Amino acid sequence: MHESPRPAGSTSALTRSQRLDRLPYTTEHRKLLVGSGVGWALDAMDVGLVSFVMAALAQQWALSSGELSLLASIGFVGMAVGAGLGGLLADRIGRRQVFALTLLVYGLATGASALVGSLAALVLLRFVVGLGLGAELPVASTLVSEYSPRRIRGRLVVVLESFWAVGWIMAALVGYFVVPTSPDGWRWALVVGLAPAAYAVVVRRALPESVRFLESRGRTDEAEAAVRAFERAPALGRSRAESEGQARAAEPAAVPATGAEGLWSAGLRRRTGALWTVWFCVNFAYYGAFTWLPTLLLQQGFTLTTSFGYVLVITLAQLPGYAAAAWLIEVWGRRITLAVFLGGSAVSAVLFGIVSVGTVVLPWQVIGSGMALSFFNLGAWGALYAIGPELYPTALRGTGTGAAAAFGRIASILAPLSVPVLLGLGGERYDLVVVFAVFGAAFLVAAAAAFALPEQRGRTLA
């Protein structure tokens, strides 16, 4: 396939990926980041909405703890399947195509959930929702990572992940202002979840396909056009282009060109094992805590509206957590940033459990420790999503990030199911102490596993 000549002043020896690495932050990067981020926020809003729906249905349908656990976990079963399939498809048909498809799937399924009349129907649709949700996140982070300049790649992926907080805040606002207003409030909340289906059209038409993917499929004219669009775009702020000599090569690893078996080859098995461990532990602690949070506060004697209000305030702390991680990840590096935020999550989880029990529960202590948990936990999520795509070569990047996410979703399935069991172990007095101590231990295991990951700050993508 014939390639058009490169723009005047470019260095013919540079690959397209090297040309992208050397760019400043441009309007095209902003367009990609915001376009992907809106999809990410809609994903988070959908995951967040179910926690408020659970609390409402616990009263309206008189659901037991086991039924609530099933409703919370079934979506994560779908996410586990979707994450694995999404990563594989992204390496075969393209990042953008899969991104748009996932938005369509979970948007339509969420809207249909508003019409259900039984728990069985709601559970079935939540599984379908999970298929789309699970596939989207690793694909979006891979696409942004492959376009980001090397110097700020980690920071941009953390900023992308920060849209998760925007989505959770949207869910908390809907939960606070819509769900308690009427018996059908939870249905109207789910109607809002139709938005991703409409946004799928925007993604399909407005976002670029990965240059590395296009090259791997021999579509070099399209790859060249995409790179030139970024090269022509105006720079933003004080961003600067980099010289070729500043980049460090990626760590070499001899792996098969394609196939999931490459993730466990001699060159990659250590990082794959460590990444899967972090994903599992973070999913277990995060979804165990935040999926049940409105219901747990309700069980502590707070009203439905008060519980939702507390969760809204706690959720706001996610934004500064992401901001701190986005700055530190290019200052401290990937591993230490991830480990520090996971350690902070562990301490915050234990504190939340302690202050939430007793004869007198002080709201400011619950909110303060909950905000600390939000701050550290979501900062850790940002660092984790930045690390994943950097660990694998192009042919395995979607598969590698998707497989790690899929393995982590196993923990997100188990976490909501484990909460009623853990509550029973602590008895009536120390129930939340036991629950959040277990979550804190999971965060500590994740922090230890983070140190087995290679430090990729300043390296080009393999």
Short mmCIF file of C-alpha atoms in Angstrom, two decimals:
data_model
loop_
_atom_site.label_atom_id
_atom_site.label_comp_id
_atom_site.label_asym_id
_atom_site.label_seq_id
_atom_site.Cartn_x
_atom_site.Cartn_y
_atom_site.Cartn_z
CA MET A 1 0.00 0.00 0.00
CA HIS A 2 1.43 3.34 -1.05
CA GLU A 3 2.30 5.84 1.69
CA SER A 4 2.16 9.59 1.14
CA PRO A 5 5.33 11.54 1.91
CA ARG A 6 5.67 12.91 5.44
CA PRO A 7 5.32 16.59 6.21
CA ALA A 8 8.25 18.85 5.57
CA GLY A 9 10.65 19.00 8.47
CA SER A 10 9.87 15.49 9.75
CA THR A 11 12.58 12.91 10.22
CA SER A 12 12.13 10.04 7.80
CA ALA A 13 13.89 7.62 10.13
CA LEU A 14 11.23 7.98 12.80
CA THR A 15 8.38 5.50 13.07
CA ARG A 16 4.84 6.77 13.44
CA SER A 17 4.81 5.73 17.10
CA GLN A 18 8.01 7.72 17.69
CA ARG A 19 6.46 10.74 16.01
CA LEU A 20 3.45 10.50 18.33
CA ASP A 21 5.76 10.10 21.34
CA ARG A 22 7.58 13.36 20.53
CA LEU A 23 4.49 15.54 20.16
CA PRO A 24 3.35 18.17 22.65
CA TYR A 25 -0.13 17.94 24.15
CA THR A 26 -2.46 19.12 21.37
CA THR A 27 -6.12 19.78 20.66
CA GLU A 28 -6.34 16.29 19.12
CA HIS A 29 -5.12 14.74 22.37
CA ARG A 30 -7.75 16.74 24.26
CA LYS A 31 -10.45 15.61 21.85
CA LEU A 32 -9.45 11.96 22.30
CA LEU A 33 -9.17 12.28 26.08
CA VAL A 34 -12.53 14.00 26.56
CA GLY A 35 -14.28 11.77 24.01
CA SER A 36 -13.03 8.62 25.71
CA GLY A 37 -13.55 10.14 29.15
CA VAL A 38 -17.25 10.82 28.57
CA GLY A 39 -17.71 7.14 27.74
CA TRP A 40 -15.77 6.26 30.89
CA ALA A 41 -17.96 8.54 33.00
CA LEU A 42 -21.13 6.98 31.60
CA ASP A 43 -19.71 3.56 32.51
CA ALA A 44 -19.09 4.71 36.08
CA MET A 45 -22.53 6.25 36.33
CA ASP A 46 -24.11 2.93 35.40
CA VAL A 47 -22.05 1.01 37.98
CA GLY A 48 -22.84 3.61 40.61
CA LEU A 49 -26.57 3.69 39.92
CA VAL A 50 -27.02 0.04 40.88
CA SER A 51 -25.82 0.74 44.44
CA PHE A 52 -28.62 3.28 44.89
CA VAL A 53 -31.15 1.03 43.16
CA MET A 54 -30.17 -1.76 45.59
CA ALA A 55 -30.87 0.44 48.60
CA ALA A 56 -34.28 1.47 47.21
CA LEU A 57 -35.30 -2.07 46.24
CA ALA A 58 -34.22 -3.41 49.62
CA GLN A 59 -37.15 -1.41 51.03
CA GLN A 60 -39.61 -1.48 48.11
CA TRP A 61 -39.28 -5.17 47.16
CA ALA A 62 -38.16 -6.33 50.63
CA LEU A 63 -35.09 -8.04 49.17
CA SER A 64 -32.91 -10.15 51.44
CA SER A 65 -29.15 -9.67 51.77
CA GLY A 66 -28.61 -12.69 49.54
CA GLU A 67 -30.85 -11.28 46.82
CA LEU A 68 -29.11 -7.90 47.02
CA SER A 69 -25.74 -9.64 46.76
CA LEU A 70 -26.91 -11.48 43.65
CA LEU A 71 -28.09 -8.23 42.06
CA ALA A 72 -24.77 -6.55 42.82
CA SER A 73 -22.60 -9.47 41.70
CA ILE A 74 -24.31 -10.50 38.47
CA GLY A 75 -23.19 -7.33 36.71
CA PHE A 76 -19.60 -8.17 37.60
CA VAL A 77 -20.02 -11.66 36.15
CA GLY A 78 -20.88 -9.95 32.89
CA MET A 79 -17.95 -7.56 33.33
CA ALA A 80 -15.54 -10.45 33.78
CA VAL A 81 -16.71 -12.05 30.53
CA GLY A 82 -16.85 -8.69 28.75
CA ALA A 83 -13.35 -7.62 29.80
CA GLY A 84 -11.77 -10.77 28.37
CA LEU A 85 -13.76 -10.69 25.15
CA GLY A 86 -13.34 -6.94 24.73
CA GLY A 87 -9.56 -7.11 24.96
CA LEU A 88 -9.36 -9.95 22.44
CA LEU A 89 -11.71 -8.17 20.03
CA ALA A 90 -9.78 -4.90 20.38
CA ASP A 91 -6.64 -6.66 19.11
CA ARG A 92 -8.59 -8.08 16.17
CA ILE A 93 -11.16 -5.54 14.95
CA GLY A 94 -9.84 -2.32 16.52
CA ARG A 95 -10.02 -0.27 19.70
CA ARG A 96 -12.59 2.27 18.48
CA GLN A 97 -14.99 -0.33 17.08
CA VAL A 98 -15.14 -2.24 20.36
CA PHE A 99 -15.45 0.98 22.37
CA ALA A 100 -18.55 2.05 20.42
CA LEU A 101 -20.11 -1.42 20.53
CA THR A 102 -19.78 -1.69 24.31
CA LEU A 103 -21.48 1.68 24.85
CA LEU A 104 -24.40 0.56 22.71
CA VAL A 105 -24.79 -2.77 24.52
CA TYR A 106 -24.83 -1.54 28.09
CA GLY A 107 -26.78 1.64 27.33
CA LEU A 108 -29.70 -0.26 25.79
CA ALA A 109 -29.66 -2.92 28.53
CA THR A 110 -29.69 -0.29 31.29
CA GLY A 111 -32.63 1.49 29.71
CA ALA A 112 -34.52 -1.80 29.42
CA SER A 113 -33.86 -2.46 33.12
CA ALA A 114 -36.19 0.42 34.00
CA LEU A 115 -39.15 -1.63 32.68
CA VAL A 116 -38.64 -4.85 34.65
CA GLY A 117 -41.18 -6.19 37.12
CA SER A 118 -39.18 -8.93 38.79
CA LEU A 119 -35.79 -9.54 40.33
CA ALA A 120 -35.04 -12.31 37.80
CA ALA A 121 -35.51 -9.97 34.83
CA LEU A 122 -33.39 -7.27 36.47
CA VAL A 123 -30.61 -9.77 37.21
CA LEU A 124 -30.59 -10.96 33.57
CA LEU A 125 -30.33 -7.44 32.19
CA ARG A 126 -27.61 -6.50 34.70
CA PHE A 127 -25.55 -9.37 33.28
CA VAL A 128 -25.92 -7.94 29.77
CA VAL A 129 -25.03 -4.49 31.09
CA GLY A 130 -21.88 -6.00 32.61
CA LEU A 131 -20.80 -7.43 29.26
CA GLY A 132 -20.60 -3.93 27.81
CA LEU A 133 -19.15 -2.27 30.89
CA GLY A 134 -16.37 -4.82 31.31
CA ALA A 135 -15.23 -4.58 27.70
CA GLU A 136 -15.13 -0.79 27.55
CA LEU A 137 -12.62 0.21 30.23
CA PRO A 138 -9.47 -1.69 29.15
CA VAL A 139 -10.15 -0.78 25.51
CA ALA A 140 -10.50 2.94 26.23
CA SER A 141 -7.32 3.07 28.35
CA THR A 142 -5.41 1.21 25.63
CA LEU A 143 -6.54 3.66 22.94
CA VAL A 144 -5.58 6.74 24.97
CA SER A 145 -2.25 5.20 26.01
CA GLU A 146 -1.26 4.45 22.41
CA TYR A 147 -1.83 8.05 21.32
CA SER A 148 -0.33 9.82 24.35
CA PRO A 149 3.10 11.48 24.18
CA ARG A 150 5.63 9.42 26.14
CA ARG A 151 6.43 12.22 28.62
CA ILE A 152 2.83 12.55 29.84
CA ARG A 153 1.35 9.15 28.91
CA GLY A 154 0.80 8.00 32.48
CA ARG A 155 -0.71 11.33 33.47
CA LEU A 156 -3.20 11.33 30.59
CA VAL A 157 -4.41 7.81 31.39
CA VAL A 158 -4.94 8.83 35.03
CA VAL A 159 -6.91 11.86 33.83
CA LEU A 160 -8.97 9.49 31.68
CA GLU A 161 -9.64 7.32 34.73
CA SER A 162 -10.63 10.46 36.68
CA PHE A 163 -13.78 10.60 34.56
CA TRP A 164 -14.86 7.63 36.69
CA ALA A 165 -15.31 10.05 39.57
CA VAL A 166 -17.44 12.31 37.37
CA GLY A 167 -19.67 9.33 36.58
CA TRP A 168 -19.98 8.30 40.23
CA ILE A 169 -20.86 11.86 41.19
CA MET A 170 -23.53 11.85 38.47
CA ALA A 171 -24.86 8.56 39.89
CA ALA A 172 -24.83 9.99 43.43
CA LEU A 173 -26.73 13.08 42.26
CA VAL A 174 -29.33 10.94 40.51
CA GLY A 175 -29.50 8.72 43.60
CA TYR A 176 -29.99 11.69 45.90
CA PHE A 177 -32.44 13.76 43.82
CA VAL A 178 -34.33 11.11 41.80
CA VAL A 179 -34.43 7.70 43.52
CA PRO A 180 -36.08 8.75 46.85
CA THR A 181 -38.73 10.97 45.22
CA SER A 182 -41.24 8.24 44.33
CA PRO A 183 -41.71 4.44 44.25
CA ASP A 184 -40.65 4.58 40.59
CA GLY A 185 -37.63 6.79 41.30
CA TRP A 186 -35.21 3.93 40.74
CA ARG A 187 -36.80 3.27 37.33
CA TRP A 188 -36.25 6.87 36.24
CA ALA A 189 -32.67 6.61 37.43
CA LEU A 190 -32.12 3.65 35.12
CA VAL A 191 -33.72 5.53 32.21
CA VAL A 192 -30.83 7.99 32.51
CA GLY A 193 -28.59 5.02 31.74
CA LEU A 194 -29.76 5.08 28.11
CA ALA A 195 -27.29 7.90 27.43
CA PRO A 196 -24.34 5.62 26.49
CA ALA A 197 -26.32 4.11 23.60
CA ALA A 198 -26.66 7.54 21.99
CA TYR A 199 -23.02 8.39 22.73
CA ALA A 200 -21.86 5.28 20.85
CA VAL A 201 -22.58 7.13 17.61
CA VAL A 202 -20.25 9.96 18.67
CA VAL A 203 -17.45 7.54 19.52
CA ARG A 204 -17.77 5.72 16.22
CA ARG A 205 -17.63 8.94 14.16
CA ALA A 206 -15.38 11.27 16.15
CA LEU A 207 -12.58 9.25 17.75
CA PRO A 208 -9.53 7.96 15.82
CA GLU A 209 -8.51 4.32 15.55
CA SER A 210 -5.20 3.27 17.14
CA VAL A 211 -2.23 3.94 14.85
CA ARG A 212 -0.45 0.85 16.14
CA PHE A 213 -3.50 -1.29 15.41
CA LEU A 214 -3.84 0.16 11.90
CA GLU A 215 -0.18 -0.59 11.19
CA SER A 216 -0.54 -4.15 12.48
CA ARG A 217 -3.33 -4.66 9.93
CA GLY A 218 -1.41 -3.13 7.03
CA ARG A 219 -3.65 -0.04 6.87
CA THR A 220 -0.68 2.31 6.63
CA ASP A 221 -2.43 5.12 4.72
CA GLU A 222 -4.99 5.43 7.53
CA ALA A 223 -2.25 5.26 10.16
CA GLU A 224 -0.28 8.01 8.42
CA ALA A 225 -3.36 10.22 8.12
CA ALA A 226 -4.07 9.80 11.84
CA VAL A 227 -0.51 10.73 12.83
CA ARG A 228 -0.53 13.78 10.58
CA ALA A 229 -3.79 14.97 12.11
CA PHE A 230 -2.10 15.00 15.53
CA GLU A 231 1.06 16.63 14.11
CA ARG A 232 -0.97 19.46 12.53
CA ALA A 233 -3.06 20.10 15.65
CA PRO A 234 -2.23 23.22 17.72
CA ALA A 235 -0.35 22.64 20.97
CA LEU A 236 -2.11 23.49 24.23
CA GLY A 237 -0.73 25.27 27.27
CA ARG A 238 2.98 25.03 27.94
CA SER A 239 3.35 21.55 26.45
CA ARG A 240 6.47 20.98 24.40
CA ALA A 241 7.68 18.50 21.84
CA GLU A 242 10.58 16.24 22.77
CA SER A 243 13.74 15.35 20.99
CA GLU A 244 14.22 11.80 19.82
CA GLY A 245 17.13 11.16 22.17
CA GLN A 246 15.12 11.71 25.36
CA ALA A 247 13.06 8.54 25.02
CA ARG A 248 14.05 5.29 26.73
CA ALA A 249 13.30 2.03 25.00
CA ALA A 250 10.70 -0.32 26.41
CA GLU A 251 11.98 -3.33 28.32
CA PRO A 252 12.55 -6.10 25.77
CA ALA A 253 10.45 -9.24 26.08
CA ALA A 254 10.41 -12.17 23.66
CA VAL A 255 6.74 -13.09 23.27
CA PRO A 256 4.53 -14.68 20.62
CA ALA A 257 3.07 -12.13 18.18
CA THR A 258 -0.51 -12.88 19.19
CA GLY A 259 -2.52 -15.08 21.51
CA ALA A 260 -3.37 -15.03 25.20
CA GLU A 261 -0.66 -17.63 25.88
CA GLY A 262 1.89 -14.88 25.27
CA LEU A 263 0.87 -13.20 28.54
CA TRP A 264 2.47 -16.10 30.44
CA SER A 265 5.63 -16.40 28.33
CA ALA A 266 9.00 -16.17 30.05
CA GLY A 267 9.34 -12.46 29.32
CA LEU A 268 5.93 -11.47 30.63
CA ARG A 269 4.77 -13.92 33.28
CA ARG A 270 6.14 -11.97 36.26
CA ARG A 271 4.42 -8.73 35.29
CA THR A 272 1.21 -10.54 34.32
CA GLY A 273 1.07 -12.33 37.69
CA ALA A 274 1.69 -9.10 39.61
CA LEU A 275 -0.83 -7.14 37.55
CA TRP A 276 -3.52 -9.79 37.99
CA THR A 277 -2.92 -9.83 41.77
CA VAL A 278 -3.30 -6.05 42.03
CA TRP A 279 -6.42 -6.10 39.88
CA PHE A 280 -8.00 -8.87 41.95
CA CYS A 281 -7.36 -7.27 45.33
CA VAL A 282 -8.36 -3.75 44.30
CA ASN A 283 -11.59 -4.99 42.72
CA PHE A 284 -12.45 -7.01 45.82
CA ALA A 285 -11.96 -4.12 48.22
CA TYR A 286 -13.39 -1.34 46.06
CA TYR A 287 -16.58 -3.03 44.88
CA GLY A 288 -17.17 -4.71 48.21
CA ALA A 289 -17.10 -1.34 49.94
CA PHE A 290 -18.71 1.05 47.48
CA THR A 291 -21.43 -1.19 46.04
CA TRP A 292 -22.79 -1.82 49.53
CA LEU A 293 -22.05 1.61 51.01
CA PRO A 294 -25.56 3.19 50.74
CA THR A 295 -27.17 0.00 52.05
CA LEU A 296 -24.69 -0.34 54.93
CA LEU A 297 -25.32 3.25 56.01
CA LEU A 298 -29.04 2.58 55.83
CA GLN A 299 -28.58 -0.44 58.12
CA GLN A 300 -26.70 1.74 60.60
CA GLY A 301 -29.87 3.74 61.19
CA PHE A 302 -29.51 6.59 58.70
CA THR A 303 -32.48 7.45 56.48
CA LEU A 304 -32.42 6.70 52.75
CA THR A 305 -31.96 10.38 51.83
CA THR A 306 -29.26 10.91 54.48
CA SER A 307 -27.37 7.79 53.39
CA PHE A 308 -27.41 8.95 49.76
CA GLY A 309 -26.29 12.43 50.81
CA TYR A 310 -23.30 11.01 52.71
CA VAL A 311 -22.32 8.87 49.72
CA LEU A 312 -22.49 11.95 47.48
CA VAL A 313 -20.08 13.87 49.72
CA ILE A 314 -17.76 10.86 50.04
CA THR A 315 -17.73 10.46 46.26
CA LEU A 316 -16.57 14.06 45.74
CA ALA A 317 -13.20 13.14 47.30
CA GLN A 318 -12.45 10.95 44.29
CA LEU A 319 -11.58 13.98 42.15
CA PRO A 320 -8.63 15.28 44.24
CA GLY A 321 -7.45 11.67 44.57
CA TYR A 322 -7.19 11.38 40.82
CA ALA A 323 -5.56 14.81 40.55
CA ALA A 324 -2.86 13.85 43.05
CA ALA A 325 -2.19 10.53 41.30
CA ALA A 326 -2.05 12.21 37.87
CA TRP A 327 0.72 14.53 39.11
CA LEU A 328 2.66 12.00 41.19
CA ILE A 329 2.71 9.26 38.56
CA GLU A 330 5.16 11.28 36.44
CA VAL A 331 7.11 12.50 39.49
CA TRP A 332 7.40 9.39 41.68
CA GLY A 333 6.82 6.85 38.94
CA ARG A 334 4.15 4.21 38.45
CA ARG A 335 5.01 1.63 41.13
CA ILE A 336 5.56 3.89 44.11
CA THR A 337 2.47 6.00 43.31
CA LEU A 338 0.31 2.89 43.06
CA ALA A 339 1.75 1.38 46.25
CA VAL A 340 1.36 4.58 48.30
CA PHE A 341 -2.27 5.07 47.29
CA LEU A 342 -3.04 1.42 48.01
CA GLY A 343 -1.45 1.76 51.46
CA GLY A 344 -3.55 4.86 52.12
CA SER A 345 -6.63 2.92 51.02
CA ALA A 346 -5.87 0.18 53.53
CA VAL A 347 -5.59 2.60 56.46
CA SER A 348 -8.72 4.48 55.40
CA ALA A 349 -10.77 1.29 55.07
CA VAL A 350 -9.91 0.18 58.62
CA LEU A 351 -10.72 3.64 60.01
CA PHE A 352 -14.07 3.68 58.23
CA GLY A 353 -15.01 0.35 59.77
CA ILE A 354 -14.03 1.50 63.26
CA VAL A 355 -15.89 4.84 63.22
CA SER A 356 -19.05 3.31 61.71
CA VAL A 357 -19.86 1.14 64.74
CA GLY A 358 -20.69 1.81 68.35
CA THR A 359 -23.56 3.24 70.32
CA VAL A 360 -22.94 6.73 68.89
CA VAL A 361 -21.93 7.05 65.22
CA LEU A 362 -20.64 10.55 64.48
CA PRO A 363 -21.47 11.64 60.92
CA TRP A 364 -18.30 13.73 60.49
CA GLN A 365 -16.14 10.68 61.27
CA VAL A 366 -18.04 8.51 58.81
CA ILE A 367 -17.80 11.16 56.10
CA GLY A 368 -14.14 11.99 56.82
CA SER A 369 -12.90 8.40 56.76
CA GLY A 370 -15.11 7.67 53.74
CA MET A 371 -13.63 10.62 51.87
CA ALA A 372 -10.11 9.41 52.68
CA LEU A 373 -11.03 5.98 51.31
CA SER A 374 -12.39 7.60 48.14
CA PHE A 375 -9.28 9.78 47.75
CA PHE A 376 -6.72 7.00 48.05
CA ASN A 377 -8.70 4.22 46.39
CA LEU A 378 -9.54 6.13 43.23
CA GLY A 379 -6.02 7.52 42.98
CA ALA A 380 -4.83 3.91 43.03
CA TRP A 381 -7.30 3.02 40.28
CA GLY A 382 -5.89 5.82 38.12
CA ALA A 383 -2.33 4.57 38.52
CA LEU A 384 -3.38 0.97 37.84
CA TYR A 385 -5.07 1.84 34.55
CA ALA A 386 -1.99 3.81 33.49
CA ILE A 387 0.32 0.86 34.18
CA GLY A 388 -1.60 -1.88 32.37
CA PRO A 389 -1.24 -0.86 28.70
CA GLU A 390 2.46 -0.06 29.19
CA LEU A 391 3.33 -3.65 30.12
CA TYR A 392 2.60 -5.37 26.79
CA PRO A 393 3.55 -5.07 23.11
CA THR A 394 0.99 -3.86 20.58
CA ALA A 395 -0.19 -7.33 19.50
CA LEU A 396 -0.96 -8.24 23.13
CA ARG A 397 -1.87 -4.85 24.61
CA GLY A 398 -5.64 -5.15 24.38
CA THR A 399 -5.52 -8.82 25.36
CA GLY A 400 -3.22 -8.14 28.33
CA THR A 401 -5.22 -5.26 29.78
CA GLY A 402 -8.51 -7.05 29.14
CA ALA A 403 -7.36 -10.31 30.72
CA ALA A 404 -6.17 -8.51 33.88
CA ALA A 405 -9.49 -6.68 34.11
CA ALA A 406 -11.39 -9.95 33.57
CA PHE A 407 -9.47 -11.66 36.37
CA GLY A 408 -10.13 -8.69 38.63
CA ARG A 409 -13.84 -8.94 37.90
CA ILE A 410 -13.86 -12.35 39.56
CA ALA A 411 -13.08 -10.50 42.78
CA SER A 412 -15.80 -7.93 42.08
CA ILE A 413 -18.24 -10.85 41.77
CA LEU A 414 -17.12 -12.34 45.07
CA ALA A 415 -16.95 -9.06 47.00
CA PRO A 416 -20.68 -8.19 47.18
CA LEU A 417 -21.46 -11.84 47.98
CA SER A 418 -18.91 -11.82 50.80
CA VAL A 419 -20.30 -8.77 52.61
CA PRO A 420 -23.29 -10.57 54.26
CA VAL A 421 -20.95 -13.39 55.35
CA LEU A 422 -18.41 -10.97 56.81
CA LEU A 423 -21.15 -9.02 58.58
CA GLY A 424 -22.17 -12.24 60.33
CA LEU A 425 -18.59 -12.94 61.48
CA GLY A 426 -18.37 -9.63 63.32
CA GLY A 427 -21.64 -9.99 65.16
CA GLU A 428 -24.01 -7.11 65.64
CA ARG A 429 -21.41 -4.90 67.34
CA TYR A 430 -18.30 -5.29 65.21
CA ASP A 431 -19.81 -6.22 61.85
CA LEU A 432 -18.43 -3.29 59.84
CA VAL A 433 -15.03 -3.51 61.56
CA VAL A 434 -14.57 -7.04 60.22
CA VAL A 435 -15.83 -6.12 56.75
CA PHE A 436 -13.53 -3.15 56.28
CA ALA A 437 -10.56 -4.84 57.96
CA VAL A 438 -10.77 -7.54 55.28
CA PHE A 439 -10.91 -4.86 52.58
CA GLY A 440 -7.89 -3.16 54.16
CA ALA A 441 -5.94 -6.43 54.06
CA ALA A 442 -6.77 -6.79 50.35
CA PHE A 443 -5.38 -3.31 49.69
CA LEU A 444 -2.13 -4.22 51.49
CA VAL A 445 -1.66 -7.37 49.37
CA ALA A 446 -2.19 -5.25 46.25
CA ALA A 447 0.41 -2.73 47.47
CA ALA A 448 2.98 -5.50 47.92
CA ALA A 449 2.26 -6.93 44.45
CA ALA A 450 2.72 -3.47 42.90
CA PHE A 451 6.46 -3.64 43.62
CA ALA A 452 6.76 -6.69 41.32
CA LEU A 453 5.67 -4.59 38.33
CA PRO A 454 8.37 -3.05 36.09
CA GLU A 455 8.72 0.72 36.29
CA GLN A 456 7.69 2.12 32.89
CA ARG A 457 7.94 5.86 33.48
CA GLY A 458 9.73 7.52 30.57
CA ARG A 459 9.78 4.41 28.39
CA THR A 460 8.33 4.10 24.91
CA LEU A 461 5.54 1.59 24.39
CA ALA A 462 6.76 -1.80 23.22
#
